[in-house]
């Protein structure tokens, strides 16, 4: 089932057809897929990524922003574009997982990128790929996350979050503590929500993982391999 995504536009809930229409274009889809790395891009960067003219990019980005999928903020002369939030990111990632890789890698560079992303990558603000799925399996196996009546963080899991990662979920937060996200390459769930975001942010901050180039791929460092084994008995 696709994740819920409610897009407010001119005071009413945008119908499913309108949301689908926003993504029924190769350029707009390429923009959204690129922004799954969780970072903000300029319109010029997105235009070069999609191979379109700046004027075309500006027109298509305006439609995505008006439709609630993307948001923009200006800093100085530049306007930075990012996904509007975790719900929008979940929708894009889930659709990508259903679509799969539409075309195989065309050259060595694309093949290396695909293999790196399959091992470990960011999915908006949480960990995905083989690493993300392995961490999800380990947290479930250790009883930190329960699946018997829907996905939920157990009391042991909440204590682990505080002790290991220094995180306490605010009661006022509207974001779920944990949510399942279908992994595009593994075709199995990895963990999103506040738990997934905290784990990813901690891994980057403590240099357990490092970004590979300018894409979504991550490389697990020796410190990270030790940390994942110590915390969750995950062997990388």
mmCIF file of C-alpha atoms in Angstrom:
data_model
loop_
_atom_site.group_PDB
_atom_site.id
_atom_site.type_symbol
_atom_site.label_atom_id
_atom_site.label_comp_id
_atom_site.label_asym_id
_atom_site.label_seq_id
_atom_site.Cartn_x
_atom_site.Cartn_y
_atom_site.Cartn_z
ATOM 1 C CA UNK A 1 0.000 0.000 0.000
ATOM 2 C CA UNK A 2 1.312 3.441 -0.849
ATOM 3 C CA UNK A 3 2.018 5.713 2.129
ATOM 4 C CA UNK A 4 -0.562 8.353 2.903
ATOM 5 C CA UNK A 5 0.203 11.707 1.344
ATOM 6 C CA UNK A 6 -2.183 14.569 1.855
ATOM 7 C CA UNK A 7 -1.386 17.603 -0.273
ATOM 8 C CA UNK A 8 -3.259 20.781 0.563
ATOM 9 C CA UNK A 9 -3.820 23.091 -2.390
ATOM 10 C CA UNK A 10 -6.095 26.126 -2.374
ATOM 11 C CA UNK A 11 -7.854 24.895 0.756
ATOM 12 C CA UNK A 12 -8.826 21.406 -0.401
ATOM 13 C CA UNK A 13 -7.245 17.978 -0.485
ATOM 14 C CA UNK A 14 -5.646 17.426 -3.882
ATOM 15 C CA UNK A 15 -7.110 14.312 -5.526
ATOM 16 C CA UNK A 16 -4.979 11.296 -6.284
ATOM 17 C CA UNK A 17 -5.095 12.048 -10.012
ATOM 18 C CA UNK A 18 -3.488 15.452 -9.447
ATOM 19 C CA UNK A 19 -0.634 13.955 -7.429
ATOM 20 C CA UNK A 20 -0.118 11.227 -10.025
ATOM 21 C CA UNK A 21 -0.131 13.850 -12.756
ATOM 22 C CA UNK A 22 2.706 15.715 -11.075
ATOM 23 C CA UNK A 23 4.910 12.633 -11.351
ATOM 24 C CA UNK A 24 3.771 11.619 -14.831
ATOM 25 C CA UNK A 25 6.625 13.485 -16.459
ATOM 26 C CA UNK A 26 10.228 12.330 -16.856
ATOM 27 C CA UNK A 27 11.736 15.668 -15.850
ATOM 28 C CA UNK A 28 9.611 16.128 -12.730
ATOM 29 C CA UNK A 29 10.171 12.498 -11.733
ATOM 30 C CA UNK A 30 13.934 12.941 -12.164
ATOM 31 C CA UNK A 31 13.867 15.992 -9.887
ATOM 32 C CA UNK A 32 11.981 14.153 -7.154
ATOM 33 C CA UNK A 33 14.189 11.086 -7.388
ATOM 34 C CA UNK A 34 17.367 13.179 -7.128
ATOM 35 C CA UNK A 35 16.055 14.943 -4.030
ATOM 36 C CA UNK A 36 15.710 11.613 -2.226
ATOM 37 C CA UNK A 37 19.299 12.163 -1.090
ATOM 38 C CA UNK A 38 17.781 14.419 1.588
ATOM 39 C CA UNK A 39 19.736 17.494 0.569
ATOM 40 C CA UNK A 40 18.682 20.779 -0.995
ATOM 41 C CA UNK A 41 19.577 21.378 -4.653
ATOM 42 C CA UNK A 42 19.553 24.581 -6.650
ATOM 43 C CA UNK A 43 17.339 24.798 -9.703
ATOM 44 C CA UNK A 44 20.467 24.907 -11.885
ATOM 45 C CA UNK A 45 21.817 21.694 -10.370
ATOM 46 C CA UNK A 46 18.509 19.934 -10.927
ATOM 47 C CA UNK A 47 18.355 21.207 -14.506
ATOM 48 C CA UNK A 48 21.806 19.791 -15.256
ATOM 49 C CA UNK A 49 20.903 16.514 -13.557
ATOM 50 C CA UNK A 50 17.777 16.090 -15.677
ATOM 51 C CA UNK A 51 19.430 17.415 -18.849
ATOM 52 C CA UNK A 52 16.930 20.225 -19.424
ATOM 53 C CA UNK A 53 17.153 23.979 -19.896
ATOM 54 C CA UNK A 54 16.947 26.232 -16.809
ATOM 55 C CA UNK A 55 13.676 27.710 -18.054
ATOM 56 C CA UNK A 56 12.165 24.237 -18.361
ATOM 57 C CA UNK A 57 13.418 23.294 -14.914
ATOM 58 C CA UNK A 58 11.942 26.441 -13.391
ATOM 59 C CA UNK A 59 8.537 25.754 -14.928
ATOM 60 C CA UNK A 60 8.450 22.125 -13.796
ATOM 61 C CA UNK A 61 9.738 22.924 -10.298
ATOM 62 C CA UNK A 62 7.009 25.528 -9.880
ATOM 63 C CA UNK A 63 4.400 22.849 -10.570
ATOM 64 C CA UNK A 64 5.928 20.474 -8.029
ATOM 65 C CA UNK A 65 6.117 23.208 -5.394
ATOM 66 C CA UNK A 66 2.532 24.311 -6.016
ATOM 67 C CA UNK A 67 1.427 20.683 -5.747
ATOM 68 C CA UNK A 68 3.074 20.264 -2.356
ATOM 69 C CA UNK A 69 5.718 17.698 -3.289
ATOM 70 C CA UNK A 70 8.653 20.116 -3.090
ATOM 71 C CA UNK A 71 9.452 23.219 -1.116
ATOM 72 C CA UNK A 72 11.840 26.097 -1.822
ATOM 73 C CA UNK A 73 13.806 28.494 0.324
ATOM 74 C CA UNK A 74 15.962 31.385 -0.767
ATOM 75 C CA UNK A 75 19.421 32.124 0.602
ATOM 76 C CA UNK A 76 21.059 35.134 -0.989
ATOM 77 C CA UNK A 77 20.882 34.853 -4.757
ATOM 78 C CA UNK A 78 20.148 31.137 -4.742
ATOM 79 C CA UNK A 79 16.879 29.281 -4.345
ATOM 80 C CA UNK A 80 17.238 25.847 -2.806
ATOM 81 C CA UNK A 81 14.771 23.070 -3.543
ATOM 82 C CA UNK A 82 14.082 20.044 -1.345
ATOM 83 C CA UNK A 83 11.343 17.490 -0.797
ATOM 84 C CA UNK A 84 8.539 18.947 1.282
ATOM 85 C CA UNK A 85 8.851 16.335 4.032
ATOM 86 C CA UNK A 86 9.163 12.669 4.994
ATOM 87 C CA UNK A 87 5.695 11.760 3.705
ATOM 88 C CA UNK A 88 6.544 13.063 0.251
ATOM 89 C CA UNK A 89 9.889 11.251 0.353
ATOM 90 C CA UNK A 90 8.156 7.996 1.330
ATOM 91 C CA UNK A 91 5.779 8.332 -1.602
ATOM 92 C CA UNK A 92 8.620 8.838 -4.097
ATOM 93 C CA UNK A 93 10.710 5.977 -2.678
ATOM 94 C CA UNK A 94 7.744 3.597 -2.641
ATOM 95 C CA UNK A 95 6.850 4.402 -6.229
ATOM 96 C CA UNK A 96 10.497 3.890 -7.199
ATOM 97 C CA UNK A 97 10.497 0.490 -5.498
ATOM 98 C CA UNK A 98 7.393 -0.530 -7.418
ATOM 99 C CA UNK A 99 8.892 0.660 -10.692
ATOM 100 C CA UNK A 100 12.282 -0.927 -10.035
ATOM 101 C CA UNK A 101 15.276 -0.058 -12.168
ATOM 102 C CA UNK A 102 13.639 0.768 -15.494
ATOM 103 C CA UNK A 103 16.937 0.627 -17.401
ATOM 104 C CA UNK A 104 20.084 -1.317 -16.577
ATOM 105 C CA UNK A 105 23.353 0.593 -16.017
ATOM 106 C CA UNK A 106 24.623 1.841 -19.362
ATOM 107 C CA UNK A 107 28.319 2.102 -18.493
ATOM 108 C CA UNK A 108 30.887 1.301 -15.827
ATOM 109 C CA UNK A 109 30.253 4.535 -13.925
ATOM 110 C CA UNK A 110 26.522 3.851 -13.658
ATOM 111 C CA UNK A 111 27.192 0.247 -12.656
ATOM 112 C CA UNK A 112 29.547 1.316 -9.857
ATOM 113 C CA UNK A 113 27.019 3.891 -8.622
ATOM 114 C CA UNK A 114 24.171 1.384 -8.638
ATOM 115 C CA UNK A 115 26.210 -1.234 -6.752
ATOM 116 C CA UNK A 116 27.318 1.362 -4.171
ATOM 117 C CA UNK A 117 23.739 2.542 -3.620
ATOM 118 C CA UNK A 118 22.547 -1.053 -3.313
ATOM 119 C CA UNK A 119 25.040 -1.637 -0.487
ATOM 120 C CA UNK A 120 24.235 1.512 1.509
ATOM 121 C CA UNK A 121 22.531 4.796 0.713
ATOM 122 C CA UNK A 122 20.282 7.458 2.115
ATOM 123 C CA UNK A 123 16.550 7.324 1.502
ATOM 124 C CA UNK A 124 15.643 10.943 2.253
ATOM 125 C CA UNK A 125 16.827 11.117 5.893
ATOM 126 C CA UNK A 126 17.226 7.429 6.808
ATOM 127 C CA UNK A 127 19.434 4.494 5.834
ATOM 128 C CA UNK A 128 18.568 2.178 2.971
ATOM 129 C CA UNK A 129 20.069 -0.564 0.854
ATOM 130 C CA UNK A 130 21.616 -3.713 2.283
ATOM 131 C CA UNK A 131 22.800 -1.752 5.332
ATOM 132 C CA UNK A 132 19.391 -0.258 6.085
ATOM 133 C CA UNK A 133 17.595 -3.591 5.766
ATOM 134 C CA UNK A 134 20.216 -5.364 7.913
ATOM 135 C CA UNK A 135 19.820 -2.756 10.657
ATOM 136 C CA UNK A 136 16.030 -3.092 10.512
ATOM 137 C CA UNK A 137 16.259 -6.883 10.795
ATOM 138 C CA UNK A 138 18.641 -6.573 13.749
ATOM 139 C CA UNK A 139 16.416 -4.133 15.632
ATOM 140 C CA UNK A 140 13.431 -6.432 15.176
ATOM 141 C CA UNK A 141 15.425 -9.539 16.154
ATOM 142 C CA UNK A 142 16.682 -7.839 19.336
ATOM 143 C CA UNK A 143 13.180 -6.754 20.342
ATOM 144 C CA UNK A 144 13.831 -3.043 19.896
ATOM 145 C CA UNK A 145 11.101 -2.860 17.268
ATOM 146 C CA UNK A 146 7.994 -5.048 17.373
ATOM 147 C CA UNK A 147 5.966 -6.192 14.364
ATOM 148 C CA UNK A 148 3.219 -8.296 15.979
ATOM 149 C CA UNK A 149 0.534 -5.608 15.815
ATOM 150 C CA UNK A 150 1.958 -3.112 13.395
ATOM 151 C CA UNK A 151 5.419 -1.599 13.545
ATOM 152 C CA UNK A 152 6.207 -0.081 16.954
ATOM 153 C CA UNK A 153 9.232 0.751 19.080
ATOM 154 C CA UNK A 154 9.235 -1.298 22.273
ATOM 155 C CA UNK A 155 10.126 0.087 25.726
ATOM 156 C CA UNK A 156 13.522 -1.577 25.287
ATOM 157 C CA UNK A 157 13.850 0.198 21.961
ATOM 158 C CA UNK A 158 13.062 3.584 23.474
ATOM 159 C CA UNK A 159 15.698 2.991 26.154
ATOM 160 C CA UNK A 160 18.182 1.962 23.454
ATOM 161 C CA UNK A 161 17.469 5.126 21.481
ATOM 162 C CA UNK A 162 18.223 7.242 24.542
ATOM 163 C CA UNK A 163 21.278 5.312 25.717
ATOM 164 C CA UNK A 164 22.903 4.584 22.352
ATOM 165 C CA UNK A 165 21.865 7.589 20.278
ATOM 166 C CA UNK A 166 20.849 10.184 22.867
ATOM 167 C CA UNK A 167 17.353 10.612 21.432
ATOM 168 C CA UNK A 168 13.991 11.004 23.164
ATOM 169 C CA UNK A 169 10.893 11.301 21.016
ATOM 170 C CA UNK A 170 8.945 14.510 21.830
ATOM 171 C CA UNK A 171 5.329 13.835 22.720
ATOM 172 C CA UNK A 172 4.304 16.809 20.620
ATOM 173 C CA UNK A 173 5.988 15.444 17.485
ATOM 174 C CA UNK A 174 3.636 14.637 14.615
ATOM 175 C CA UNK A 175 6.187 12.365 12.996
ATOM 176 C CA UNK A 176 5.824 8.673 13.864
ATOM 177 C CA UNK A 177 8.634 7.208 15.912
ATOM 178 C CA UNK A 178 9.055 4.366 13.427
ATOM 179 C CA UNK A 179 7.616 3.580 10.030
ATOM 180 C CA UNK A 180 8.293 0.891 7.442
ATOM 181 C CA UNK A 181 9.692 1.960 4.074
ATOM 182 C CA UNK A 182 9.930 -0.521 1.202
ATOM 183 C CA UNK A 183 13.528 -0.644 0.011
ATOM 184 C CA UNK A 184 13.900 -0.020 -3.714
ATOM 185 C CA UNK A 185 16.810 -2.408 -4.278
ATOM 186 C CA UNK A 186 16.283 -5.019 -1.558
ATOM 187 C CA UNK A 187 12.481 -5.149 -1.986
ATOM 188 C CA UNK A 188 12.223 -5.546 1.787
ATOM 189 C CA UNK A 189 11.485 -2.926 4.457
ATOM 190 C CA UNK A 190 13.979 -0.657 6.092
ATOM 191 C CA UNK A 191 13.098 1.688 8.956
ATOM 192 C CA UNK A 192 12.007 5.293 8.527
ATOM 193 C CA UNK A 193 10.310 7.705 10.925
ATOM 194 C CA UNK A 194 12.112 9.492 13.734
ATOM 195 C CA UNK A 195 14.047 6.338 14.640
ATOM 196 C CA UNK A 196 15.407 5.919 11.119
ATOM 197 C CA UNK A 197 16.238 9.613 10.827
ATOM 198 C CA UNK A 198 18.050 9.637 14.165
ATOM 199 C CA UNK A 199 20.081 6.554 13.297
ATOM 200 C CA UNK A 200 21.085 8.037 9.932
ATOM 201 C CA UNK A 201 21.969 11.452 11.391
ATOM 202 C CA UNK A 202 24.015 9.832 14.158
ATOM 203 C CA UNK A 203 25.834 7.589 11.676
ATOM 204 C CA UNK A 204 26.800 10.596 9.548
ATOM 205 C CA UNK A 205 27.715 12.805 12.514
ATOM 206 C CA UNK A 206 29.883 10.138 14.162
ATOM 207 C CA UNK A 207 31.337 9.178 10.761
ATOM 208 C CA UNK A 208 30.091 5.611 10.881
ATOM 209 C CA UNK A 209 29.196 6.223 7.248
ATOM 210 C CA UNK A 210 30.455 8.737 4.724
ATOM 211 C CA UNK A 211 28.894 9.959 1.513
ATOM 212 C CA UNK A 212 30.365 8.659 -1.726
ATOM 213 C CA UNK A 213 30.628 11.533 -4.190
ATOM 214 C CA UNK A 214 27.594 13.753 -4.647
ATOM 215 C CA UNK A 215 24.955 11.021 -4.825
ATOM 216 C CA UNK A 216 23.023 8.978 -2.274
ATOM 217 C CA UNK A 217 25.574 6.196 -1.835
ATOM 218 C CA UNK A 218 27.276 5.736 1.533
ATOM 219 C CA UNK A 219 30.443 3.929 2.576
ATOM 220 C CA UNK A 220 30.670 2.287 5.991
ATOM 221 C CA UNK A 221 33.880 3.302 7.772
ATOM 222 C CA UNK A 222 35.922 0.987 10.023
ATOM 223 C CA UNK A 223 34.500 2.916 13.018
ATOM 224 C CA UNK A 224 31.028 2.327 11.630
ATOM 225 C CA UNK A 225 31.579 -1.385 11.154
ATOM 226 C CA UNK A 226 32.634 -1.625 14.789
ATOM 227 C CA UNK A 227 29.735 0.541 15.994
ATOM 228 C CA UNK A 228 27.072 -1.412 14.094
ATOM 229 C CA UNK A 229 28.460 -4.674 15.481
ATOM 230 C CA UNK A 230 28.669 -3.358 19.044
ATOM 231 C CA UNK A 231 25.217 -1.773 19.051
ATOM 232 C CA UNK A 232 23.199 -4.230 16.985
ATOM 233 C CA UNK A 233 25.424 -7.204 16.129
ATOM 234 C CA UNK A 234 25.252 -6.266 12.448
ATOM 235 C CA UNK A 235 28.322 -7.401 10.535
ATOM 236 C CA UNK A 236 29.148 -5.090 7.638
#
